[in-house]
Short mmCIF file of N, CA, C and O in Angstrom, two decimals:
data_model
loop_
_atom_site.label_atom_id
_atom_site.label_comp_id
_atom_site.label_asym_id
_atom_site.label_seq_id
_atom_site.Cartn_x
_atom_site.Cartn_y
_atom_site.Cartn_z
N MET A 211 56.47 -160.20 -132.01
CA MET A 211 54.61 -160.51 -132.01
C MET A 211 54.61 -161.65 -131.08
O MET A 211 55.21 -162.99 -131.48
N SER A 212 54.02 -161.71 -130.28
CA SER A 212 53.46 -163.12 -129.51
C SER A 212 52.49 -164.08 -130.22
O SER A 212 51.40 -163.29 -130.92
N THR A 213 52.33 -165.30 -130.11
CA THR A 213 51.43 -165.93 -130.84
C THR A 213 50.12 -166.51 -129.77
O THR A 213 49.40 -166.99 -130.44
N LEU A 214 50.20 -165.80 -128.66
CA LEU A 214 48.79 -166.20 -127.86
C LEU A 214 48.44 -164.87 -127.52
O LEU A 214 48.88 -163.75 -127.56
N GLN A 215 46.94 -164.81 -127.07
CA GLN A 215 46.13 -164.02 -126.89
C GLN A 215 45.99 -164.03 -125.73
O GLN A 215 45.95 -165.28 -125.11
N THR A 216 45.95 -163.19 -124.95
CA THR A 216 45.46 -163.32 -123.19
C THR A 216 43.88 -163.27 -122.61
O THR A 216 43.71 -161.61 -123.55
N THR A 217 43.14 -163.88 -122.29
CA THR A 217 41.92 -163.70 -121.94
C THR A 217 41.72 -163.51 -120.41
O THR A 217 41.86 -164.54 -120.03
N ARG A 218 42.05 -162.10 -119.91
CA ARG A 218 41.71 -162.18 -118.73
C ARG A 218 40.45 -162.49 -117.95
O ARG A 218 39.43 -162.49 -118.76
N PRO A 219 40.22 -162.86 -117.03
CA PRO A 219 38.63 -163.00 -116.49
C PRO A 219 38.03 -161.99 -116.27
O PRO A 219 38.34 -161.20 -116.04
N GLN A 220 36.70 -162.07 -116.88
CA GLN A 220 35.56 -161.42 -116.88
C GLN A 220 34.33 -162.25 -116.30
O GLN A 220 34.26 -163.03 -116.89
N GLY A 221 34.10 -161.06 -115.31
CA GLY A 221 32.59 -161.75 -115.24
C GLY A 221 33.08 -162.98 -114.05
O GLY A 221 34.12 -162.97 -113.06
N GLN A 222 32.18 -163.89 -113.31
CA GLN A 222 32.23 -164.71 -112.68
C GLN A 222 32.36 -166.28 -112.68
O GLN A 222 32.49 -166.97 -111.82
N VAL A 223 32.74 -166.42 -114.24
CA VAL A 223 32.96 -167.79 -114.64
C VAL A 223 33.46 -167.64 -115.69
O VAL A 223 33.91 -167.04 -116.41
N TRP A 224 33.90 -169.27 -115.87
CA TRP A 224 34.93 -169.63 -117.16
C TRP A 224 34.39 -169.22 -118.32
O TRP A 224 32.47 -169.67 -118.63
N PRO A 225 34.86 -169.07 -119.35
CA PRO A 225 33.73 -169.42 -121.27
C PRO A 225 33.36 -170.78 -121.05
O PRO A 225 34.09 -171.87 -120.43
N GLU A 226 32.36 -170.71 -121.92
CA GLU A 226 31.87 -172.13 -122.44
C GLU A 226 33.16 -173.18 -123.14
O GLU A 226 33.90 -172.67 -124.08
N LEU A 227 33.76 -174.19 -122.28
CA LEU A 227 34.74 -174.93 -122.65
C LEU A 227 34.60 -176.28 -123.42
O LEU A 227 33.94 -177.06 -122.07
N SER A 228 35.04 -176.56 -123.82
CA SER A 228 34.78 -178.05 -124.27
C SER A 228 35.41 -179.47 -123.85
O SER A 228 36.76 -178.91 -123.50
N ARG A 229 35.24 -180.39 -123.35
CA ARG A 229 36.43 -181.66 -122.82
C ARG A 229 37.18 -181.93 -123.77
O ARG A 229 36.94 -181.89 -125.15
N HIS A 230 37.87 -182.30 -123.31
CA HIS A 230 39.25 -182.56 -123.77
C HIS A 230 40.10 -181.56 -124.93
O HIS A 230 41.03 -181.74 -125.64
N GLN A 231 39.57 -180.33 -124.80
CA GLN A 231 40.48 -178.87 -125.24
C GLN A 231 41.76 -178.66 -124.64
O GLN A 231 41.27 -178.67 -122.92
N ASN A 232 42.41 -178.43 -125.37
CA ASN A 232 43.58 -178.01 -124.73
C ASN A 232 43.32 -176.44 -124.56
O ASN A 232 43.12 -175.09 -125.11
N VAL A 233 44.10 -176.54 -123.38
CA VAL A 233 44.26 -175.02 -122.39
C VAL A 233 45.46 -174.52 -122.01
O VAL A 233 46.34 -175.53 -121.44
N VAL A 234 45.93 -173.20 -121.80
CA VAL A 234 46.85 -172.69 -121.29
C VAL A 234 45.94 -171.72 -120.15
O VAL A 234 45.66 -170.94 -120.55
N LEU A 235 46.17 -172.07 -118.81
CA LEU A 235 45.55 -171.01 -118.01
C LEU A 235 47.27 -170.26 -116.93
O LEU A 235 48.46 -171.04 -117.20
N GLN A 236 47.28 -169.45 -116.76
CA GLN A 236 48.25 -168.11 -116.27
C GLN A 236 47.73 -167.05 -115.01
O GLN A 236 46.38 -166.70 -115.17
N ASP A 237 48.51 -167.23 -114.33
CA ASP A 237 48.08 -166.07 -113.23
C ASP A 237 49.62 -165.33 -112.99
O ASP A 237 50.01 -164.74 -114.03
N ALA A 238 48.48 -163.93 -112.46
CA ALA A 238 49.37 -162.64 -112.03
C ALA A 238 50.94 -162.86 -111.92
O ALA A 238 51.95 -162.30 -112.47
N ARG A 239 51.35 -164.09 -111.07
CA ARG A 239 52.44 -164.28 -110.91
C ARG A 239 53.47 -165.20 -111.58
O ARG A 239 54.58 -165.44 -111.66
N GLY A 240 52.81 -165.22 -112.92
CA GLY A 240 53.24 -166.21 -114.30
C GLY A 240 53.13 -167.55 -113.93
O GLY A 240 53.88 -168.23 -114.69
N ASN A 241 52.58 -168.23 -112.97
CA ASN A 241 52.57 -169.57 -112.86
C ASN A 241 51.46 -169.84 -114.27
O ASN A 241 50.66 -169.51 -114.45
N ARG A 242 51.86 -170.94 -114.97
CA ARG A 242 50.69 -171.63 -115.97
C ARG A 242 50.84 -173.33 -115.51
O ARG A 242 51.45 -173.91 -114.90
N ILE A 243 49.38 -173.27 -116.21
CA ILE A 243 48.83 -174.64 -115.89
C ILE A 243 48.26 -174.84 -117.48
O ILE A 243 47.53 -174.61 -117.65
N GLU A 244 49.10 -176.20 -117.81
CA GLU A 244 48.77 -176.30 -119.32
C GLU A 244 48.14 -178.05 -118.94
O GLU A 244 48.54 -179.21 -118.47
N GLY A 245 47.47 -177.92 -119.98
CA GLY A 245 46.37 -179.33 -120.11
C GLY A 245 45.01 -179.58 -120.96
O GLY A 245 45.09 -178.54 -121.96
N THR A 246 44.03 -180.60 -120.69
CA THR A 246 43.11 -180.50 -121.43
C THR A 246 41.98 -180.62 -120.53
O THR A 246 41.88 -180.55 -119.36
N ILE A 247 41.04 -179.64 -120.87
CA ILE A 247 39.73 -180.03 -119.68
C ILE A 247 39.26 -181.14 -119.61
O ILE A 247 38.70 -182.16 -120.21
N ASP A 248 39.19 -181.47 -118.51
CA ASP A 248 38.45 -182.66 -118.12
C ASP A 248 36.94 -182.99 -117.42
O ASP A 248 36.37 -183.63 -117.65
N GLY A 249 36.65 -181.71 -116.92
CA GLY A 249 35.55 -181.70 -116.63
C GLY A 249 35.23 -179.64 -116.19
O GLY A 249 35.95 -179.34 -115.84
N MET A 250 33.46 -179.92 -116.02
CA MET A 250 33.20 -177.94 -115.71
C MET A 250 32.24 -178.28 -114.97
O MET A 250 31.01 -179.47 -115.41
N THR A 251 31.73 -177.47 -113.92
CA THR A 251 30.79 -177.52 -113.17
C THR A 251 29.36 -176.94 -114.01
O THR A 251 29.88 -175.89 -115.20
N ASP A 252 28.17 -177.09 -113.89
CA ASP A 252 27.46 -176.30 -114.82
C ASP A 252 26.88 -175.06 -114.61
O ASP A 252 26.97 -174.05 -115.79
N ASP A 253 27.52 -174.52 -113.68
CA ASP A 253 27.60 -173.16 -113.39
C ASP A 253 28.92 -172.30 -114.13
O ASP A 253 29.04 -170.85 -114.12
N ARG A 254 29.73 -173.01 -114.65
CA ARG A 254 30.88 -172.96 -115.12
C ARG A 254 32.10 -172.12 -114.06
O ARG A 254 32.88 -171.03 -114.75
N SER A 255 31.96 -172.20 -113.05
CA SER A 255 32.40 -171.14 -111.92
C SER A 255 34.06 -172.26 -111.87
O SER A 255 35.16 -171.78 -110.81
N THR A 256 33.96 -173.51 -112.21
CA THR A 256 35.35 -174.89 -111.84
C THR A 256 35.46 -175.35 -112.49
O THR A 256 34.10 -176.02 -113.35
N LEU A 257 36.23 -175.97 -112.91
CA LEU A 257 36.99 -176.85 -113.90
C LEU A 257 38.27 -177.66 -113.55
O LEU A 257 38.97 -177.26 -113.04
N TRP A 258 38.32 -178.78 -114.06
CA TRP A 258 39.04 -179.68 -113.67
C TRP A 258 39.94 -179.66 -115.10
O TRP A 258 39.32 -180.08 -116.02
N ILE A 259 41.09 -179.57 -114.93
CA ILE A 259 42.29 -179.79 -115.96
C ILE A 259 43.45 -180.99 -115.74
O ILE A 259 43.49 -181.34 -114.63
N GLN A 260 43.44 -181.85 -116.87
CA GLN A 260 44.27 -182.84 -116.93
C GLN A 260 45.50 -182.24 -117.30
O GLN A 260 45.57 -182.08 -118.47
N LEU A 261 46.32 -182.25 -116.53
CA LEU A 261 47.55 -181.74 -116.51
C LEU A 261 48.68 -182.58 -117.82
O LEU A 261 48.62 -184.06 -117.83
N LYS A 262 49.05 -181.75 -118.14
CA LYS A 262 50.29 -181.85 -119.55
C LYS A 262 51.24 -182.66 -118.21
O LYS A 262 51.75 -182.38 -117.65
N GLY A 263 52.01 -183.63 -119.31
CA GLY A 263 52.63 -184.87 -119.05
C GLY A 263 52.65 -185.70 -117.67
O GLY A 263 53.59 -186.09 -116.94
N GLY A 264 51.13 -185.91 -118.10
CA GLY A 264 50.68 -187.24 -117.00
C GLY A 264 51.21 -186.59 -115.53
O GLY A 264 51.19 -187.63 -114.64
N LEU A 265 50.77 -185.62 -115.09
CA LEU A 265 50.99 -184.93 -113.72
C LEU A 265 49.71 -184.97 -112.70
O LEU A 265 49.59 -184.30 -111.94
N GLY A 266 48.27 -185.83 -113.73
CA GLY A 266 47.41 -185.68 -112.91
C GLY A 266 46.10 -184.89 -112.97
O GLY A 266 46.43 -184.12 -113.98
N ARG A 267 45.55 -184.53 -112.34
CA ARG A 267 44.41 -183.36 -112.61
C ARG A 267 44.68 -182.67 -111.39
O ARG A 267 44.91 -182.64 -110.26
N GLN A 268 43.87 -180.97 -112.12
CA GLN A 268 44.29 -179.81 -110.81
C GLN A 268 42.67 -179.03 -110.82
O GLN A 268 41.94 -179.36 -112.09
N LEU A 269 41.77 -179.01 -110.05
CA LEU A 269 40.87 -178.44 -109.82
C LEU A 269 41.04 -176.83 -109.86
O LEU A 269 41.86 -176.00 -108.85
N ILE A 270 40.23 -176.26 -110.82
CA ILE A 270 40.48 -174.69 -110.70
C ILE A 270 39.05 -174.10 -110.70
O ILE A 270 37.99 -174.08 -111.29
N HIS A 271 39.03 -172.78 -109.49
CA HIS A 271 37.91 -171.94 -109.29
C HIS A 271 38.30 -170.95 -110.07
O HIS A 271 39.11 -170.42 -109.92
N HIS A 272 37.38 -170.33 -110.89
CA HIS A 272 37.31 -168.95 -111.26
C HIS A 272 38.19 -167.89 -110.52
O HIS A 272 38.98 -167.30 -111.07
N PRO A 273 37.75 -167.86 -109.30
CA PRO A 273 38.35 -166.93 -108.42
C PRO A 273 39.94 -166.67 -108.01
O PRO A 273 40.23 -166.19 -107.63
N ASP A 274 40.17 -167.96 -108.37
CA ASP A 274 41.65 -168.66 -108.31
C ASP A 274 42.47 -167.73 -108.85
O ASP A 274 43.86 -167.25 -108.39
N GLY A 275 42.28 -166.72 -110.14
CA GLY A 275 42.93 -165.74 -110.52
C GLY A 275 43.86 -166.05 -111.86
O GLY A 275 44.51 -165.43 -112.18
N TYR A 276 43.27 -167.16 -112.49
CA TYR A 276 43.49 -167.90 -113.30
C TYR A 276 43.13 -166.96 -114.65
O TYR A 276 41.68 -166.87 -114.60
N TRP A 277 43.51 -166.86 -115.98
CA TRP A 277 42.93 -166.63 -116.98
C TRP A 277 43.32 -167.82 -118.06
O TRP A 277 44.36 -168.10 -118.13
N LEU A 278 42.61 -167.42 -119.37
CA LEU A 278 42.96 -168.66 -120.18
C LEU A 278 44.24 -167.87 -120.96
O LEU A 278 43.73 -166.54 -121.79
N GLU A 279 44.95 -168.66 -121.86
CA GLU A 279 45.98 -168.01 -122.79
C GLU A 279 45.35 -169.14 -124.18
O GLU A 279 45.20 -170.08 -124.04
N THR A 280 44.87 -168.43 -125.04
CA THR A 280 44.26 -168.98 -126.43
C THR A 280 45.61 -168.79 -127.63
O THR A 280 45.87 -167.34 -127.57
N PRO A 281 45.26 -169.46 -128.48
CA PRO A 281 46.02 -169.33 -130.12
C PRO A 281 45.28 -168.03 -130.49
O PRO A 281 44.39 -167.92 -130.62
N ALA A 282 46.49 -167.16 -131.50
CA ALA A 282 46.08 -166.14 -131.92
C ALA A 282 45.09 -166.47 -132.91
O ALA A 282 45.39 -167.81 -133.58
N ALA A 283 44.39 -165.96 -133.52
CA ALA A 283 42.91 -165.98 -134.46
C ALA A 283 43.99 -165.79 -135.72
O ALA A 283 45.00 -165.18 -135.92
#
């Protein structure tokens, strides 16, 4: 049994995410982005992630095809 739930994109924006919140994003090809939220636009369509391992920041737009993996409740 997986310890993760997958939250696929719904609507046109990301859910409310807090700055410094740990996140894992995944796309349909299996690419994963791990890090912490560094910022989000007011309309929640775009977010900045400080990448794990000191790899810098990455800008992610909601239409890029990534969804959130969140710890199971």
